[in-house]
XYZ file of C-alpha atoms in Angstrom:
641
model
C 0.000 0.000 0.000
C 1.111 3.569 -0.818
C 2.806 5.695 1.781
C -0.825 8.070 0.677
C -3.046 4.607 1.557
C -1.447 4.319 4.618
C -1.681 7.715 6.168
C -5.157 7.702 4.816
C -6.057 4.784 6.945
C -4.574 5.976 9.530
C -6.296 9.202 9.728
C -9.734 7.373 9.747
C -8.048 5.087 12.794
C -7.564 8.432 15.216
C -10.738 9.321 14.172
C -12.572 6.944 15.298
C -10.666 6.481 18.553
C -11.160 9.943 19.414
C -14.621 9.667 18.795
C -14.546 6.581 21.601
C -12.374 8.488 24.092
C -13.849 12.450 23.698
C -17.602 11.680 22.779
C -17.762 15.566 22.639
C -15.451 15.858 19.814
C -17.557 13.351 17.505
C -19.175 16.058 15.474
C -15.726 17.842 14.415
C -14.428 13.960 13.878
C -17.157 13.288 11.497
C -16.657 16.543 10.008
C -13.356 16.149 9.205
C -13.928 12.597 7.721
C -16.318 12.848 5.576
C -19.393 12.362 7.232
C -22.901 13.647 8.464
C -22.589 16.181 11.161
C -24.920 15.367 14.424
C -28.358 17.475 14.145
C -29.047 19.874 16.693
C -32.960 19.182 17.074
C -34.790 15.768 16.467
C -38.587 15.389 17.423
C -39.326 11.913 17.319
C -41.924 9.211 18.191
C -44.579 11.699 15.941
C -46.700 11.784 13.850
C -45.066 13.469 11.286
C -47.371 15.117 8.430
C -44.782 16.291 5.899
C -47.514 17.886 3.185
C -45.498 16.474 0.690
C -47.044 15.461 -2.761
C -47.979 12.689 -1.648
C -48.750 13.764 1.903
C -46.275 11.238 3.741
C -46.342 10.323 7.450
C -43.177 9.776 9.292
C -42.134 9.481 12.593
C -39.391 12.090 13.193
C -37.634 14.766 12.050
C -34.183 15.777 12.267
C -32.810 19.922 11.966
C -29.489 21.116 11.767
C -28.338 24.624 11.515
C -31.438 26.087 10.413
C -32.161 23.284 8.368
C -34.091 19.701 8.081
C -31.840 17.288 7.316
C -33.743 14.054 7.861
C -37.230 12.611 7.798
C -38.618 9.278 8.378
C -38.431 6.355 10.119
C -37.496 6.747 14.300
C -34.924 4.700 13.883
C -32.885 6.183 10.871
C -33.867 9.790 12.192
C -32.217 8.892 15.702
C -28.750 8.051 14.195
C -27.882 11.862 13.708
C -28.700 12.006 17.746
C -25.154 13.200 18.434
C -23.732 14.438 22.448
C -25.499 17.647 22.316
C -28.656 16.837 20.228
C -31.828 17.876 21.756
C -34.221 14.867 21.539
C -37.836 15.278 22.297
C -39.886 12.144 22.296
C -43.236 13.663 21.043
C -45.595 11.082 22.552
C -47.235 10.488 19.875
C -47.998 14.178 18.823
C -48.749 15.811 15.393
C -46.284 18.206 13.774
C -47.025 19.591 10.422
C -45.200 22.712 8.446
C -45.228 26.117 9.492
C -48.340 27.513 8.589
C -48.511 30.840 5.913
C -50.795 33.659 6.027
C -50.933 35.095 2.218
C -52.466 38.086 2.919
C -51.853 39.862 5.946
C -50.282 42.831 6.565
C -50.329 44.088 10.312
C -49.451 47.849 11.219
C -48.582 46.207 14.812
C -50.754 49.323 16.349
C -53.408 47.151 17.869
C -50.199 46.140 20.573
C -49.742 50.006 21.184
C -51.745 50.524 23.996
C -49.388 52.587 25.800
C -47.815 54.983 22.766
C -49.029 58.294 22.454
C -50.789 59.395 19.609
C -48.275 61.510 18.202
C -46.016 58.421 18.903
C -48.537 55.929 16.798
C -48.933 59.333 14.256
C -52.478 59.048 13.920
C -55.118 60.662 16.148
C -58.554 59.242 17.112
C -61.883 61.388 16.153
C -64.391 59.587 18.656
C -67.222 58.678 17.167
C -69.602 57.301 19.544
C -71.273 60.723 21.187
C -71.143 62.484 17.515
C -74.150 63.747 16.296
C -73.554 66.603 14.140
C -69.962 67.745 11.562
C -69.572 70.177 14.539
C -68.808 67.658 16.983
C -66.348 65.991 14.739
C -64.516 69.436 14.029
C -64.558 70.418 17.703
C -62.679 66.770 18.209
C -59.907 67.916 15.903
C -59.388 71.629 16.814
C -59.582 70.200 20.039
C -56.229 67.831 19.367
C -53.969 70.104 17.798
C -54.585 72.410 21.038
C -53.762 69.769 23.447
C -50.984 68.367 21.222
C -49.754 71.731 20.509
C -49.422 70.809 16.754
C -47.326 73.466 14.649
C -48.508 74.898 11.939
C -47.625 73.220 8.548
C -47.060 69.652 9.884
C -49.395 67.176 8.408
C -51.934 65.512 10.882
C -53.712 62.275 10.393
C -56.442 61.445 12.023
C -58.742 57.790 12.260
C -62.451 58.041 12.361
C -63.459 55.360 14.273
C -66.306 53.907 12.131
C -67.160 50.614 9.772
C -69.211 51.115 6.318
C -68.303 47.640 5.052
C -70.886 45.750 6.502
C -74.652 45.989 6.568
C -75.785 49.553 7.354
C -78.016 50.657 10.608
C -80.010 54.055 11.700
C -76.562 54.636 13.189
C -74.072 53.816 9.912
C -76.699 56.113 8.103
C -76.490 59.114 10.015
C -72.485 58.961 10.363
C -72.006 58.576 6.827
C -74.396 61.648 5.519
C -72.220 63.678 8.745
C -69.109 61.948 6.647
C -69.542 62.130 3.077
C -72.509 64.978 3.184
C -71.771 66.960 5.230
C -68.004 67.089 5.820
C -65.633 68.242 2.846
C -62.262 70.134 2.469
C -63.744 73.735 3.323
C -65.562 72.427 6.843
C -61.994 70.931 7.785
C -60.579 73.981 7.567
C -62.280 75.512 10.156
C -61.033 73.414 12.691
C -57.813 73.251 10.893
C -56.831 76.195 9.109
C -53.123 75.976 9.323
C -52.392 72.326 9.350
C -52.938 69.756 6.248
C -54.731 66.646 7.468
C -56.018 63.400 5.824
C -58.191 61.383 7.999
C -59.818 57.683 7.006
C -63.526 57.213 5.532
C -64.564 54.665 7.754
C -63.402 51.755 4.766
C -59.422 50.956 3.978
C -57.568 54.363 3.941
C -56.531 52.890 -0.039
C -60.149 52.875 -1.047
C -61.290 56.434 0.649
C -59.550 59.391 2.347
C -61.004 63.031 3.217
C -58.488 65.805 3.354
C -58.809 69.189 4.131
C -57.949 72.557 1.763
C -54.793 72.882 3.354
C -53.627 69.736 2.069
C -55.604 69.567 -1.101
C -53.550 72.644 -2.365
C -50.052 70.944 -1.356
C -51.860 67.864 -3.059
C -52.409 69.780 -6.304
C -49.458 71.446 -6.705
C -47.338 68.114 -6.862
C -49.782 65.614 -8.499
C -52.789 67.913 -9.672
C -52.417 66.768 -13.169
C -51.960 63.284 -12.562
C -54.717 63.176 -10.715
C -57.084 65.025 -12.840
C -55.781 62.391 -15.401
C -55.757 59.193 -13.655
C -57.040 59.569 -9.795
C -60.580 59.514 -8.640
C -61.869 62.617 -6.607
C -65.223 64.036 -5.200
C -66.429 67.953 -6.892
C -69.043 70.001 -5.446
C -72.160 71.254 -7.600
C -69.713 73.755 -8.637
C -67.257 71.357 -10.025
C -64.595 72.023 -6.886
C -62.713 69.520 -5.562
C -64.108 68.504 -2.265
C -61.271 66.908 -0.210
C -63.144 63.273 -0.685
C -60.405 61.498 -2.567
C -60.682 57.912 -4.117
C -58.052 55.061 -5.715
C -55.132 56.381 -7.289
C -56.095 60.040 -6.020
C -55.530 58.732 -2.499
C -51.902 57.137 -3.358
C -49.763 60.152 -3.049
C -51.619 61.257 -0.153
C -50.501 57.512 1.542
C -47.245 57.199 0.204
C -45.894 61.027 0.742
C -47.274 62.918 2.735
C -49.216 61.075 5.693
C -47.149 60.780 8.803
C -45.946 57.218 9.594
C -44.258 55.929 12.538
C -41.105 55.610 12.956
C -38.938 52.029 12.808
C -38.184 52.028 16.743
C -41.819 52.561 17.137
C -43.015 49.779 15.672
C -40.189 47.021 15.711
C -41.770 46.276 19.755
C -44.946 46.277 18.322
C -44.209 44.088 15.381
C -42.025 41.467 17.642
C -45.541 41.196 19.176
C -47.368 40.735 16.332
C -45.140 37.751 15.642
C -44.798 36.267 19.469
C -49.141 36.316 18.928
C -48.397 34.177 15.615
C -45.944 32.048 15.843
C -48.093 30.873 18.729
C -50.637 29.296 16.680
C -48.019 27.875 14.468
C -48.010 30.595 11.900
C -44.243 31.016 10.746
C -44.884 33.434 7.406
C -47.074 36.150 6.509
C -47.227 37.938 3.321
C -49.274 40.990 1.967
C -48.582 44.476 1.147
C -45.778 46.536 2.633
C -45.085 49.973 2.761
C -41.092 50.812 2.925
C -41.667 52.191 6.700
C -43.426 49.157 8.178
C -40.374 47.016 6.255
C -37.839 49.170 7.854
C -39.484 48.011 11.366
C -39.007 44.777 9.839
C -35.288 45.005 8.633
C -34.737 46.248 12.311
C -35.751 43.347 14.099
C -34.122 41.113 11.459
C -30.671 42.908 12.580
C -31.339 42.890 15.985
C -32.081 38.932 15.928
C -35.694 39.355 16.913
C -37.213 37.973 14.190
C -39.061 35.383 14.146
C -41.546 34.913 11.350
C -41.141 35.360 7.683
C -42.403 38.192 5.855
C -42.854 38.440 2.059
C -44.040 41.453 1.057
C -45.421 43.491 -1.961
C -43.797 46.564 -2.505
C -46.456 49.227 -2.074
C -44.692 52.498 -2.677
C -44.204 52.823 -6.035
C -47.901 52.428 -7.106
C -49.371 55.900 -7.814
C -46.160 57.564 -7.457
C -44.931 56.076 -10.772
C -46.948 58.654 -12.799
C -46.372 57.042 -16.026
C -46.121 53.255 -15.981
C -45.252 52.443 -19.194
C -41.921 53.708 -18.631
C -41.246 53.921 -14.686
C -41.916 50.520 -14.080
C -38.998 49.717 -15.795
C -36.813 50.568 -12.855
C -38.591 47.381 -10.618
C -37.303 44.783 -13.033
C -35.530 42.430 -10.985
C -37.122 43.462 -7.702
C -39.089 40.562 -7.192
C -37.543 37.824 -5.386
C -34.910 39.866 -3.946
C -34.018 39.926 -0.526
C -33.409 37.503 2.451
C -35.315 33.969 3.147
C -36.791 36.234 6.057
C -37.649 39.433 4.207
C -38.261 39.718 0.490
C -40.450 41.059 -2.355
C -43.221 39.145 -3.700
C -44.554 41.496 -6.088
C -45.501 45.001 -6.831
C -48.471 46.161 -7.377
C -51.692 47.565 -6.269
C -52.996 47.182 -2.726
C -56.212 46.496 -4.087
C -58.583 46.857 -7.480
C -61.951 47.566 -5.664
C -63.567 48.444 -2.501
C -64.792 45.435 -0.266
C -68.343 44.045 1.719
C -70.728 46.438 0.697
C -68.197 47.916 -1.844
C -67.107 44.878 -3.715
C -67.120 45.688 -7.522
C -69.775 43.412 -8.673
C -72.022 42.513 -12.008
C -74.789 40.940 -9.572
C -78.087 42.622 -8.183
C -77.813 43.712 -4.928
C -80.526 44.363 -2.194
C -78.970 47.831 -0.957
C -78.473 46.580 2.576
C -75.305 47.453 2.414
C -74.113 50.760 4.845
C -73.159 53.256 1.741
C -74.744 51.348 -0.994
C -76.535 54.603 -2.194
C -72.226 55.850 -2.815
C -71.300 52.541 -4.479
C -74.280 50.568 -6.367
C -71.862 48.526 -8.129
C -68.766 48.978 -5.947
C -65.460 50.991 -6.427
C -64.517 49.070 -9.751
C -61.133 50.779 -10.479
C -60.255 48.532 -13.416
C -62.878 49.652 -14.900
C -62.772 52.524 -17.657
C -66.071 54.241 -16.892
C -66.029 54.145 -13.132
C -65.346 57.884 -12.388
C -66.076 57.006 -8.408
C -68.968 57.620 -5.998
C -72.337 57.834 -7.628
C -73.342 61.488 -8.316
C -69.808 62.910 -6.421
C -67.189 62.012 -9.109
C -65.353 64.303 -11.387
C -64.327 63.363 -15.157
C -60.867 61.324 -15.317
C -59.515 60.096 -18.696
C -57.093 57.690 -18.197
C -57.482 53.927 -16.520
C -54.215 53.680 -14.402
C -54.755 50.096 -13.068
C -54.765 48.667 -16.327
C -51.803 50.341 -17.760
C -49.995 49.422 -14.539
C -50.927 45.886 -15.231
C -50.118 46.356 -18.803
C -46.558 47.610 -18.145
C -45.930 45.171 -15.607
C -46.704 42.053 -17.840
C -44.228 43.915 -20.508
C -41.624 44.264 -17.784
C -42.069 40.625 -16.245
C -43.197 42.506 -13.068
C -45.195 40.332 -10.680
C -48.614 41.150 -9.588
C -50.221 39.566 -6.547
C -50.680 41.333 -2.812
C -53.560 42.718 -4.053
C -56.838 42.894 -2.846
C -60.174 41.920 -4.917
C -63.641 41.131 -3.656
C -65.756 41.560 -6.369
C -66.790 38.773 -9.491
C -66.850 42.008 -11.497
C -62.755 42.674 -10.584
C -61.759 39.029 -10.209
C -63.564 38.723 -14.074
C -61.645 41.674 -15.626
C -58.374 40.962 -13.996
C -58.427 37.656 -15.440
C -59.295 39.199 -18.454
C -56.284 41.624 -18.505
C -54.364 38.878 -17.911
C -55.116 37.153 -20.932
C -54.447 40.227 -22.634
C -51.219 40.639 -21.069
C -50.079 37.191 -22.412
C -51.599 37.674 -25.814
C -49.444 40.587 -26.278
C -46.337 40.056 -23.584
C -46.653 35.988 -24.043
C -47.319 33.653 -21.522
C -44.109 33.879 -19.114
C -45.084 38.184 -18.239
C -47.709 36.944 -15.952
C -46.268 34.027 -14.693
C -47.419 33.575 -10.551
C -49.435 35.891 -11.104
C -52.451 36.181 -8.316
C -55.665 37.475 -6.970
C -56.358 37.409 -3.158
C -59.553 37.260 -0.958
C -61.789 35.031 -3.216
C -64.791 36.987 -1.342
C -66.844 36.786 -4.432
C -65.794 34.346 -7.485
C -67.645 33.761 -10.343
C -67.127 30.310 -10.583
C -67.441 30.234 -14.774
C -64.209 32.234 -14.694
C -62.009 29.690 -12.989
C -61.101 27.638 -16.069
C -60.040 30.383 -17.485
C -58.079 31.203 -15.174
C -56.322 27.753 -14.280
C -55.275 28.301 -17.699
C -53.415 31.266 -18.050
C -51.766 30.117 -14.319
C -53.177 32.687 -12.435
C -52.849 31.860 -8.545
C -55.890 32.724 -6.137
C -54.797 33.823 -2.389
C -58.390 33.210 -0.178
C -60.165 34.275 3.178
C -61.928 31.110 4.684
C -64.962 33.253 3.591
C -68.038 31.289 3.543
C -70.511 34.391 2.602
C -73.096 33.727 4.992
C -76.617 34.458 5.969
C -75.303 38.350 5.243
C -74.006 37.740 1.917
C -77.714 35.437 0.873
C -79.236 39.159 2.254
C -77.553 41.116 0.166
C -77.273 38.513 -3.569
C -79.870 35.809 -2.754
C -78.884 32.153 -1.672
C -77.876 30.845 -4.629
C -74.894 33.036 -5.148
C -74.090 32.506 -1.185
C -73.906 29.073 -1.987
C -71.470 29.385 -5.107
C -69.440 32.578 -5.116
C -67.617 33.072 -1.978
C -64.092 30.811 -1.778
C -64.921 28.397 -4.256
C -61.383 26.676 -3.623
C -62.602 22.901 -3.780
C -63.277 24.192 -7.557
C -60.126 25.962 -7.865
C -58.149 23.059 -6.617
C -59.818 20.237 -9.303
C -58.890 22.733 -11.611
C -55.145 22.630 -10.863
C -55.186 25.643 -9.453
C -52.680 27.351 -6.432
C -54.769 28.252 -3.850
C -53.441 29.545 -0.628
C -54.688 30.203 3.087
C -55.676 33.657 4.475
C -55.129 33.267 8.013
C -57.422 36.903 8.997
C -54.374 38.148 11.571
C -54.301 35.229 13.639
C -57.223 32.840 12.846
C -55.822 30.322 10.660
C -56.954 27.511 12.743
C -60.895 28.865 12.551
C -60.701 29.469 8.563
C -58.992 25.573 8.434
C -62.088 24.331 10.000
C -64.319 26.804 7.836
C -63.345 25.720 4.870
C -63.551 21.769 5.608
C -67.049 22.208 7.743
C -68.777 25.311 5.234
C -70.292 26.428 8.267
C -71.221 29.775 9.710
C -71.757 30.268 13.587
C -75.132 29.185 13.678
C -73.868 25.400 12.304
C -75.677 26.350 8.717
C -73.615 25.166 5.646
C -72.939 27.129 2.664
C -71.447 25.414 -1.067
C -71.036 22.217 0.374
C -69.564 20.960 -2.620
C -66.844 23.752 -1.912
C -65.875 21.606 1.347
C -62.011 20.801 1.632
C -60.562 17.627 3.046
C -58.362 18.218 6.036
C -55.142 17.395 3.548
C -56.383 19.897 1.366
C -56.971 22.165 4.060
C -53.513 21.882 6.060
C -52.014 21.737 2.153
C -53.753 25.492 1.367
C -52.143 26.853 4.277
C -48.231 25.372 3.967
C -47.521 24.137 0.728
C -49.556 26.218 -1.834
C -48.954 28.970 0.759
C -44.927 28.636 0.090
C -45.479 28.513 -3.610
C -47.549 31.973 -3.190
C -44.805 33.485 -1.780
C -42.421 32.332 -4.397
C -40.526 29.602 -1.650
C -41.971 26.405 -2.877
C -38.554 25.213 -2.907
C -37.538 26.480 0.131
C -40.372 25.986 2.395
C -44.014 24.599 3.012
C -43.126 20.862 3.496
C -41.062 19.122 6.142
C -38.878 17.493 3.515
C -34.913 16.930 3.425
C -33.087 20.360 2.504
C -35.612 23.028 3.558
C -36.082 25.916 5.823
C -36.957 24.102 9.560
C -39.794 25.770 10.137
C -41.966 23.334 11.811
C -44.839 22.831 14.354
C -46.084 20.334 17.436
C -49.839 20.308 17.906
C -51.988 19.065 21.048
C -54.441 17.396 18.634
C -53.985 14.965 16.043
C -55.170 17.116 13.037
C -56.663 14.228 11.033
C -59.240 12.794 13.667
C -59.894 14.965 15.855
C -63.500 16.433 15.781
C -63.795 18.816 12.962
C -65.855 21.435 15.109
C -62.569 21.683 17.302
C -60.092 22.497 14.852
C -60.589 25.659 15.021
C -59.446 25.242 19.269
C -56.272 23.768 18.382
C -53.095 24.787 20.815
C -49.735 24.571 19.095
C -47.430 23.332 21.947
C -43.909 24.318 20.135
C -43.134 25.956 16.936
C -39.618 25.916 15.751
C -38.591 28.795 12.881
C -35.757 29.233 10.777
C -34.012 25.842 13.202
C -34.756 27.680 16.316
C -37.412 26.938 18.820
C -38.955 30.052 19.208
C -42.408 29.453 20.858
C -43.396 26.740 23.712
C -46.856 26.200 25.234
C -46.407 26.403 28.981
C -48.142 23.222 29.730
C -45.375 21.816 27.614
C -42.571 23.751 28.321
C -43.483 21.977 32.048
C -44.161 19.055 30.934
C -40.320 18.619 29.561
C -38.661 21.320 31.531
C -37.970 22.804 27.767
C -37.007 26.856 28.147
C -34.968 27.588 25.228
C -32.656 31.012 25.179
C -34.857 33.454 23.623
C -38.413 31.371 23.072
C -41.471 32.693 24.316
C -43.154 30.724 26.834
C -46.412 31.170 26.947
C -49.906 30.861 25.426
C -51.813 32.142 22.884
C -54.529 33.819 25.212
C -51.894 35.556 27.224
C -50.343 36.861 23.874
C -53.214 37.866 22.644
C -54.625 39.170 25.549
C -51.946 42.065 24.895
C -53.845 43.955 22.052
C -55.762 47.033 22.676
C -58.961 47.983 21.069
C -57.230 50.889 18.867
C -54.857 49.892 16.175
C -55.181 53.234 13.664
C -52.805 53.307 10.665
C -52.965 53.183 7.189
C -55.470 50.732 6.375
């Protein structure tokens, strides 16, 4: 044998008697010669639901670094069990994938009890004792004295209503004080050396009233783009009244509205995520303005972290005054970042208004609060929708479908985006068609529509076609939704994902800010609180279920290879239920109690009950429960919509 052959063997010979006399040097033994390195996590004696394609069971699961590097069998798993391996027998428990939120996007406000106001930057107009405009301009004149606001800063203020839903003697008289009564010329009064924007009672996107001061710092910058493109309220006298609509209400958002700062809401945010990685949620994705991924970035750096955001970049839409050719500079974008923090798209944060607003081609009943503003919805796709019936001035251009246009031309993703209505969900689909006829197929490829609140059935083949992805709310419609389009549209348009999945279609989980486990069982039971099913032949199976909320969820987000399965190679992101998810009661899914959820490799939530029952307190995991967490919310979140 070669002198080579010999010092080989005899390399492998002190390797493995050091590994018999200093067990604690195995790992940098193996290491050295070749092979596997110990894994620093193994949960075994599980049931292991991997949401694979073929939705495999195993028994364990091994993670090392911030990886998993084995799964299968206890016995195979237990071999990378080296001297400083944490092993925890699950007894039998159920651990499934991180679960994914595709459409969330939390201003981390509601956990602000204690901030100021001008901390949060947004002031609260009362509304519960108003009963005339005057009492609602008393409430603001009465905050810049007590704040001691200088003159010139921008105030923005949250009126504390709801016009989404059905509308009541109450709704009614708020929103003629609102829409009637208040405009840019009553604001000033109370206001007269201040510009302020304050919310409409719907998202801040769809609706904002500002006052003269701010209208003419408005129209000095974007006048003409918004006379061409935006959507604004005029007076009998043709004036514009300070009511501002989708893209009018863009620049407002994305310039000049006051926004808090990072170190304001990286606490807030850590919160957010401490409240969902308790139920097992370990990635969230929605729209994103630059200063709430700043908070973001922060807590990444400071290595509090500890869910996944993928976000659509917000900023650019409406501020891009010509499409066509500005767009141009986001080529590339999407995609970029970390596997913690990246973009997912850019694009709109929505198409149309929602509930009573949703942009529609059925009859409706008029139950809705501000039907008599929106008989058809706010349709902004649409060419001839000008905005709120018998308010809106003339536009001529139809920015939302040459942003669509230019992004399809630029290979520019579109998805974050909020639609509610048949009518939008049919003309997006439409445009996207287009988009490939001219742009060919790859320019809309992941492309995606989220909410699914009303579906028009009849378009979904189309859609599996061209590969557009749908992002849905557990929405089941409801005895509200029969009220206002009759029960045979309640029992076919809202979610229809049993249809979207026979059709091949991605279809990802909407967790509603922390109630994944309740839309899970919604969409495999179909019913509403009173135990009444709706589209029964929409129900889910609990695989298809569990698979809309990790693996489609991870394809959404543009991970599929990364994460979304417990599979050899991924991200170790990875949860332990108290309940077997496949038999227990499907009325109590919606109860379930994640006992330990492990992100990025790192255990970074345990259930008391279990961190007692193993005497398991990892460095930096929360211990606690869900209720507690959430317990830790105030009424009053604010913010930009």
């Amino acid at each position: 044998m070669s002198r080579k052959g010999l010092a080989a063997r005899f390399a492998a010979h002190m390797v493995r008697l050091v590994c018999l006399t200093v067990l604690g040097s195995c790992w940098l033994a193996a290491q050295q010669s070749g092979q596997q390195s110990p894994a620093d996590l193994i949960l075994n004696n599980g049931k292991i639901l991997t949401v694979d394609r073929n939705f495999s069971i195993a028994q364990a699961v091994a993670v090392t670094g911030n990886k998993i590097t084995e799964v299968g069998k206890d016995a195979d798993v237990m071999k990378r069990a080296g001297p400083n391996t944490l092993v925890i027998d699950l007894k039998g428990r159920t651990v499934i994938p991180g679960l994914m939120d595709t459409h969330l996007h939390y201003t981390g406000l509601d956990y602000g009890g204690k901030l100021s106001e001008p901390e949060k930057a947004v002031y609260q107009v009362d509304w519960r004792g108003v009963q005339s405009k005057e009492d609602v301009l008393n409430q603001i004149s009465g905050i810049i004295q007590k704040y001691q606001i200088k003159p010139g800063v921008w105030i923005h203020f949250n009126n504390e209503l709801g016009f989404s839903a059905e509308g009541t003697e109450s709704t009614k008289r708020q929103a003629d004080i609102l829409f009637n009564q208040l405009n840019r010329w009553e604001l000033d009064k109370a206001a007269p050396k201040n510009p302020i924007v304050m919310s409409e009672g719907i998202p801040e996107y769809n609706g904002l009233l500002i006052n003269g001061v701010a209208m003419d710092i408005l129209w000095k910058e974007f006048g003409n783009f918004i006379k061409q493109n935006g959507r604004y309220w005029v007076d009998s006298s043709g004036r514009p009244d300070g009511h501002l609509e989708s893209v009018a209400t863009r620049p407002v958002m994305m310039k000049f509205e006051p926004q808090p700062t990072a170190e304001t809401l990286a606490p807030l945010f850590r919160m957010t995520q401490e409240d969902l990685v308790s139920i097992g949620q370990t990635t969230d994705s929605g729209r994103y303005p630059i200063y709430r991924v700043a908070a973001l970035k922060l807590l990444e750096s400071r290595g509090q972290l500890i869910e996944r955001t993928a976000y659509g970049l917000e900023d650019d839409f409406g501020m891009i005054t010509n499409p066509a050719t500005g767009l141009k500079q986001r080529q590339g974008a999407v995609g970029s970042g970390t596997d913690k923090i990246w973009i997912t798209s850019v694009a709109p944060s929505s198409v149309d208004g929602t509930g009573s607003r949703a942009c529609t081609n059925q009859t409706k009943s008029g139950s809705g609060a501000i039907d008599n503003l929106y008989p058809v919805g706010q349709c902004y796709q649409d060419q001839e929708y000008r905005g709120a019936a018998g308010h809106a001035a003339a536009i001529k251009g139809n920015y939302y479908h040459d942003w669509i246009m230019a992004s399809a031309q630029y290979g520019i993703r579109f998805a974050n985006t909020h639609m509610s209505g048949d009518r939008s969900v049919n003309q997006f689909i439409k445009m996207v068609g287009d988009a490939q006829a001219k742009y060919g197929p790859a320019s809309t490829k992941y492309w995606g529509s989220d909410h699914c609140n009303m579906v028009n059935p009849a378009d979904l083949p189309q859609a599996a076609k061209l590969g557009v992805m749908f992002s849905c709310q557990a929405n089941i419609g409801g005895a509200a939704f029969a009220r206002e389009y009759g029960d045979k549209l309640a029992n076919t348009f809202p979610s229809p994902v049993k249809t979207m999945m026979n059709l091949g279609i991605n279809v990802s989980l909407e967790g509603e800010g922390g109630r994944a486990w309740a839309g899970i069982e919604r969409l495999i039971t179909r019913k509403d609180a009173e135990g009444r099913v709706w589209a029964p032949q929409e129900r889910l199976t609990r695989q298809e279920a569990l698979t809309m909320a990790t693996r489609n969820g991870a394809n959404y987000v543009l991970k599929g290879d990364k994460l979304g399965t417990l599979e050899a190679g991924k991200l170790a992101d990875i949860v332990v239920l108290d309940q077997d998810y496949l038999t227990m009661p499907e009325e109590q899914i919606h109860a379930m109690q994640p006992q330990l959820t492990v992100f990025d490799g790192k255990i970074v939530f345990v259930h008391t009950a279990f961190a007692q029952e193993y005497n398991l307190r990892p460095e930096g995991a929360v211990i606690s429960t869900n209720k507690e967490l959430v317990s830790r919310r105030n009424a009053r979140g604010g913010g930009g919509g």
